[in-house]
Amino acid sequence: MRPNDQKCGLINLIFGTSIDFLTESSAFRTIYIASGIWQDAGWGCIIYLATLANVDPRLYEAAKIDGASVFQRIKNIDLPELLPMAILNLIMAAGGLMNVGFEKVWLLQTDLNKATSDVIAVYVYQQGIESAKYSYSTAVGLFNTAVNIILLLIVNKIASKASDVEFV
């Protein structure tokens, strides 16, 4: 068998399949979400580790002396210290919820997965640049921004009621 006859890739090598995932419309969402998680995992680890590094070590020592188990220390020290950062990250993510990310979708999009991979940012680009409907694409982009602002304010209000932390 020639190398071009077999579909390559890590998943295909692991499972012994020959599926071209980028042409499967049903696989687009999974690929997009998994690559987003992998893309943001490093920065998330840095943020949360920096937050935990700022915790006073005397809290851990006092908890050990009091006989707290590892899970009790996580529940009573780590999670309350991480809560403000988690809420800040939630608010930041909610502010860009409607901005799915033009670049990654545009690069992963093919004619075979177009039915699943169409998002507002790509639609605005196609209407504005490719079809020269500038006013229409501007209106769609403005509506997208308005929905983002409303979502941001709603999540901020819910976050401020759920905890003592408010950022906006």
PDB file of C-alpha atoms in Angstrom:
ATOM      1  CA  MET A   1       0.000   0.000   0.000  1.00  0.00           C
ATOM      2  CA  ARG A   2       1.334   3.441  -0.895  1.00  0.00           C
ATOM      3  CA  PRO A   3       1.488   6.114   1.848  1.00  0.00           C
ATOM      4  CA  ASN A   4      -1.134   8.251   0.068  1.00  0.00           C
ATOM      5  CA  ASP A   5      -3.726   5.448   0.175  1.00  0.00           C
ATOM      6  CA  GLN A   6      -3.942   5.486   3.971  1.00  0.00           C
ATOM      7  CA  LYS A   7      -5.202   8.394   6.067  1.00  0.00           C
ATOM      8  CA  CYS A   8      -2.525   9.416   8.547  1.00  0.00           C
ATOM      9  CA  GLY A   9      -2.822  11.138  11.871  1.00  0.00           C
ATOM     10  CA  LEU A  10      -2.396  10.378  15.537  1.00  0.00           C
ATOM     11  CA  ILE A  11      -6.010   9.286  16.147  1.00  0.00           C
ATOM     12  CA  ASN A  12      -5.992   7.059  13.064  1.00  0.00           C
ATOM     13  CA  LEU A  13      -2.690   5.503  14.143  1.00  0.00           C
ATOM     14  CA  ILE A  14      -3.955   4.854  17.686  1.00  0.00           C
ATOM     15  CA  PHE A  15      -7.286   3.336  16.662  1.00  0.00           C
ATOM     16  CA  GLY A  16      -6.149   1.762  13.398  1.00  0.00           C
ATOM     17  CA  THR A  17      -8.745   3.636  11.337  1.00  0.00           C
ATOM     18  CA  SER A  18      -8.515   5.639   8.151  1.00  0.00           C
ATOM     19  CA  ILE A  19     -11.039   8.407   8.703  1.00  0.00           C
ATOM     20  CA  ASP A  20     -10.416  11.908   7.363  1.00  0.00           C
ATOM     21  CA  PHE A  21     -11.873  13.832  10.311  1.00  0.00           C
ATOM     22  CA  LEU A  22     -11.658  17.278   8.694  1.00  0.00           C
ATOM     23  CA  THR A  23     -14.052  16.205   5.960  1.00  0.00           C
ATOM     24  CA  GLU A  24     -16.582  14.708   8.392  1.00  0.00           C
ATOM     25  CA  SER A  25     -19.205  17.326   9.171  1.00  0.00           C
ATOM     26  CA  SER A  26     -20.173  15.591  12.409  1.00  0.00           C
ATOM     27  CA  ALA A  27     -16.585  15.714  13.715  1.00  0.00           C
ATOM     28  CA  PHE A  28     -16.082  19.479  13.305  1.00  0.00           C
ATOM     29  CA  ARG A  29     -17.530  20.535  16.669  1.00  0.00           C
ATOM     30  CA  THR A  30     -15.516  17.907  18.521  1.00  0.00           C
ATOM     31  CA  ILE A  31     -12.304  18.939  16.761  1.00  0.00           C
ATOM     32  CA  TYR A  32     -12.984  22.621  17.407  1.00  0.00           C
ATOM     33  CA  ILE A  33     -13.810  22.186  21.110  1.00  0.00           C
ATOM     34  CA  ALA A  34     -10.951  19.743  21.783  1.00  0.00           C
ATOM     35  CA  SER A  35      -8.416  22.004  20.056  1.00  0.00           C
ATOM     36  CA  GLY A  36      -9.741  24.995  22.036  1.00  0.00           C
ATOM     37  CA  ILE A  37      -9.330  23.141  25.320  1.00  0.00           C
ATOM     38  CA  TRP A  38      -5.818  22.085  24.358  1.00  0.00           C
ATOM     39  CA  GLN A  39      -5.005  25.603  23.171  1.00  0.00           C
ATOM     40  CA  ASP A  40      -6.116  27.264  26.433  1.00  0.00           C
ATOM     41  CA  ALA A  41      -4.951  24.603  28.902  1.00  0.00           C
ATOM     42  CA  GLY A  42      -1.433  25.983  29.260  1.00  0.00           C
ATOM     43  CA  TRP A  43      -2.508  29.536  30.017  1.00  0.00           C
ATOM     44  CA  GLY A  44      -5.192  28.282  32.411  1.00  0.00           C
ATOM     45  CA  CYS A  45      -2.612  26.224  34.290  1.00  0.00           C
ATOM     46  CA  ILE A  46      -0.335  29.244  34.615  1.00  0.00           C
ATOM     47  CA  ILE A  47      -3.160  31.442  35.934  1.00  0.00           C
ATOM     48  CA  TYR A  48      -4.443  28.920  38.485  1.00  0.00           C
ATOM     49  CA  LEU A  49      -0.961  27.866  39.635  1.00  0.00           C
ATOM     50  CA  ALA A  50      -0.019  31.517  40.130  1.00  0.00           C
ATOM     51  CA  THR A  51      -3.183  31.984  42.178  1.00  0.00           C
ATOM     52  CA  LEU A  52      -2.358  28.968  44.345  1.00  0.00           C
ATOM     53  CA  ALA A  53       1.238  30.158  44.746  1.00  0.00           C
ATOM     54  CA  ASN A  54      -0.148  33.303  46.369  1.00  0.00           C
ATOM     55  CA  VAL A  55      -1.909  31.339  49.154  1.00  0.00           C
ATOM     56  CA  ASP A  56      -0.386  31.844  52.584  1.00  0.00           C
ATOM     57  CA  PRO A  57       1.564  28.662  53.498  1.00  0.00           C
ATOM     58  CA  ARG A  58       0.565  29.111  57.151  1.00  0.00           C
ATOM     59  CA  LEU A  59      -3.006  28.157  56.163  1.00  0.00           C
ATOM     60  CA  TYR A  60      -1.780  24.756  54.975  1.00  0.00           C
ATOM     61  CA  GLU A  61       0.375  24.297  58.073  1.00  0.00           C
ATOM     62  CA  ALA A  62      -2.534  25.147  60.373  1.00  0.00           C
ATOM     63  CA  ALA A  63      -4.815  22.774  58.483  1.00  0.00           C
ATOM     64  CA  LYS A  64      -2.248  19.947  58.780  1.00  0.00           C
ATOM     65  CA  ILE A  65      -1.849  20.570  62.499  1.00  0.00           C
ATOM     66  CA  ASP A  66      -5.636  20.508  62.902  1.00  0.00           C
ATOM     67  CA  GLY A  67      -5.696  17.125  61.166  1.00  0.00           C
ATOM     68  CA  ALA A  68      -7.288  18.152  57.856  1.00  0.00           C
ATOM     69  CA  SER A  69      -6.963  15.607  55.074  1.00  0.00           C
ATOM     70  CA  VAL A  70      -5.755  16.525  51.590  1.00  0.00           C
ATOM     71  CA  PHE A  71      -9.345  16.750  50.324  1.00  0.00           C
ATOM     72  CA  GLN A  72     -10.359  18.956  53.254  1.00  0.00           C
ATOM     73  CA  ARG A  73      -7.440  21.286  52.515  1.00  0.00           C
ATOM     74  CA  ILE A  74      -8.463  21.448  48.870  1.00  0.00           C
ATOM     75  CA  LYS A  75     -12.098  22.107  49.805  1.00  0.00           C
ATOM     76  CA  ASN A  76     -11.428  24.675  52.531  1.00  0.00           C
ATOM     77  CA  ILE A  77      -8.275  26.432  51.318  1.00  0.00           C
ATOM     78  CA  ASP A  78      -7.616  25.914  47.600  1.00  0.00           C
ATOM     79  CA  LEU A  79     -11.137  26.197  46.195  1.00  0.00           C
ATOM     80  CA  PRO A  80     -12.045  29.408  48.086  1.00  0.00           C
ATOM     81  CA  GLU A  81      -8.751  30.954  46.952  1.00  0.00           C
ATOM     82  CA  LEU A  82      -9.371  29.915  43.332  1.00  0.00           C
ATOM     83  CA  LEU A  83     -12.992  31.128  43.270  1.00  0.00           C
ATOM     84  CA  PRO A  84     -12.284  34.816  42.437  1.00  0.00           C
ATOM     85  CA  MET A  85      -9.985  33.819  39.563  1.00  0.00           C
ATOM     86  CA  ALA A  86     -12.509  31.273  38.288  1.00  0.00           C
ATOM     87  CA  ILE A  87     -15.232  33.929  38.358  1.00  0.00           C
ATOM     88  CA  LEU A  88     -12.986  36.388  36.540  1.00  0.00           C
ATOM     89  CA  ASN A  89     -12.247  33.757  33.883  1.00  0.00           C
ATOM     90  CA  LEU A  90     -15.983  33.021  33.586  1.00  0.00           C
ATOM     91  CA  ILE A  91     -16.749  36.697  33.060  1.00  0.00           C
ATOM     92  CA  MET A  92     -13.974  37.026  30.494  1.00  0.00           C
ATOM     93  CA  ALA A  93     -15.177  33.929  28.646  1.00  0.00           C
ATOM     94  CA  ALA A  94     -18.787  35.125  28.691  1.00  0.00           C
ATOM     95  CA  GLY A  95     -17.744  38.434  27.148  1.00  0.00           C
ATOM     96  CA  GLY A  96     -16.438  36.600  24.105  1.00  0.00           C
ATOM     97  CA  LEU A  97     -18.995  33.801  23.979  1.00  0.00           C
ATOM     98  CA  MET A  98     -20.429  34.874  20.639  1.00  0.00           C
ATOM     99  CA  ASN A  99     -16.943  35.414  19.183  1.00  0.00           C
ATOM    100  CA  VAL A 100     -16.225  31.815  18.341  1.00  0.00           C
ATOM    101  CA  GLY A 101     -12.919  32.609  16.698  1.00  0.00           C
ATOM    102  CA  PHE A 102     -12.753  33.419  13.032  1.00  0.00           C
ATOM    103  CA  GLU A 103      -9.220  32.231  12.324  1.00  0.00           C
ATOM    104  CA  LYS A 104      -9.516  28.667  13.570  1.00  0.00           C
ATOM    105  CA  VAL A 105     -12.926  28.116  11.957  1.00  0.00           C
ATOM    106  CA  TRP A 106     -11.740  29.646   8.686  1.00  0.00           C
ATOM    107  CA  LEU A 107      -8.683  27.376   8.620  1.00  0.00           C
ATOM    108  CA  LEU A 108     -10.599  24.190   9.550  1.00  0.00           C
ATOM    109  CA  GLN A 109     -13.563  24.865   7.258  1.00  0.00           C
ATOM    110  CA  THR A 110     -13.955  22.837   4.071  1.00  0.00           C
ATOM    111  CA  ASP A 111     -16.839  22.463   1.637  1.00  0.00           C
ATOM    112  CA  LEU A 112     -17.611  19.091   3.224  1.00  0.00           C
ATOM    113  CA  ASN A 113     -18.013  20.417   6.794  1.00  0.00           C
ATOM    114  CA  LYS A 114     -19.422  23.851   5.917  1.00  0.00           C
ATOM    115  CA  ALA A 115     -22.922  22.989   7.170  1.00  0.00           C
ATOM    116  CA  THR A 116     -21.569  22.465  10.684  1.00  0.00           C
ATOM    117  CA  SER A 117     -18.723  24.988  10.713  1.00  0.00           C
ATOM    118  CA  ASP A 118     -20.571  28.156   9.716  1.00  0.00           C
ATOM    119  CA  VAL A 119     -20.312  30.716  12.524  1.00  0.00           C
ATOM    120  CA  ILE A 120     -21.193  34.403  12.747  1.00  0.00           C
ATOM    121  CA  ALA A 121     -17.615  35.647  12.255  1.00  0.00           C
ATOM    122  CA  VAL A 122     -17.180  33.676   9.026  1.00  0.00           C
ATOM    123  CA  TYR A 123     -20.629  34.788   7.865  1.00  0.00           C
ATOM    124  CA  VAL A 124     -19.741  38.452   8.482  1.00  0.00           C
ATOM    125  CA  TYR A 125     -16.491  37.991   6.539  1.00  0.00           C
ATOM    126  CA  GLN A 126     -18.247  36.297   3.631  1.00  0.00           C
ATOM    127  CA  GLN A 127     -20.984  38.928   3.458  1.00  0.00           C
ATOM    128  CA  GLY A 128     -18.668  41.900   3.900  1.00  0.00           C
ATOM    129  CA  ILE A 129     -15.531  40.954   1.986  1.00  0.00           C
ATOM    130  CA  GLU A 130     -16.622  38.319  -0.505  1.00  0.00           C
ATOM    131  CA  SER A 131     -20.130  39.639  -1.314  1.00  0.00           C
ATOM    132  CA  ALA A 132     -19.400  43.366  -0.709  1.00  0.00           C
ATOM    133  CA  LYS A 133     -22.484  43.807   1.510  1.00  0.00           C
ATOM    134  CA  TYR A 134     -20.688  46.150   3.873  1.00  0.00           C
ATOM    135  CA  SER A 135     -23.672  47.666   5.665  1.00  0.00           C
ATOM    136  CA  TYR A 136     -25.309  44.278   6.208  1.00  0.00           C
ATOM    137  CA  SER A 137     -22.136  42.683   7.567  1.00  0.00           C
ATOM    138  CA  THR A 138     -21.582  45.705   9.822  1.00  0.00           C
ATOM    139  CA  ALA A 139     -25.111  45.348  11.208  1.00  0.00           C
ATOM    140  CA  VAL A 140     -24.585  41.637  11.883  1.00  0.00           C
ATOM    141  CA  GLY A 141     -21.259  42.362  13.597  1.00  0.00           C
ATOM    142  CA  LEU A 142     -22.853  45.125  15.688  1.00  0.00           C
ATOM    143  CA  PHE A 143     -25.671  42.795  16.734  1.00  0.00           C
ATOM    144  CA  ASN A 144     -23.084  40.180  17.700  1.00  0.00           C
ATOM    145  CA  THR A 145     -21.272  42.749  19.845  1.00  0.00           C
ATOM    146  CA  ALA A 146     -24.529  43.864  21.505  1.00  0.00           C
ATOM    147  CA  VAL A 147     -25.371  40.265  22.427  1.00  0.00           C
ATOM    148  CA  ASN A 148     -21.833  39.853  23.844  1.00  0.00           C
ATOM    149  CA  ILE A 149     -22.256  42.929  26.045  1.00  0.00           C
ATOM    150  CA  ILE A 150     -25.644  41.734  27.314  1.00  0.00           C
ATOM    151  CA  LEU A 151     -24.212  38.289  28.112  1.00  0.00           C
ATOM    152  CA  LEU A 152     -21.266  39.903  29.888  1.00  0.00           C
ATOM    153  CA  LEU A 153     -23.538  42.024  32.089  1.00  0.00           C
ATOM    154  CA  ILE A 154     -25.816  39.068  32.905  1.00  0.00           C
ATOM    155  CA  VAL A 155     -22.899  36.815  33.890  1.00  0.00           C
ATOM    156  CA  ASN A 156     -21.348  39.617  35.936  1.00  0.00           C
ATOM    157  CA  LYS A 157     -24.645  40.174  37.813  1.00  0.00           C
ATOM    158  CA  ILE A 158     -25.012  36.429  38.494  1.00  0.00           C
ATOM    159  CA  ALA A 159     -21.365  36.200  39.614  1.00  0.00           C
ATOM    160  CA  SER A 160     -21.734  39.142  41.982  1.00  0.00           C
ATOM    161  CA  LYS A 161     -24.820  37.559  43.575  1.00  0.00           C
ATOM    162  CA  ALA A 162     -23.161  34.122  43.829  1.00  0.00           C
ATOM    163  CA  SER A 163     -20.035  35.462  45.542  1.00  0.00           C
ATOM    164  CA  ASP A 164     -18.506  38.588  46.989  1.00  0.00           C
ATOM    165  CA  VAL A 165     -16.520  39.144  43.805  1.00  0.00           C
ATOM    166  CA  GLU A 166     -17.531  41.654  41.144  1.00  0.00           C
ATOM    167  CA  PHE A 167     -15.213  42.765  38.368  1.00  0.00           C
ATOM    168  CA  VAL A 168     -17.199  44.954  35.978  1.00  0.00           C
TER     169      VAL A 168
END
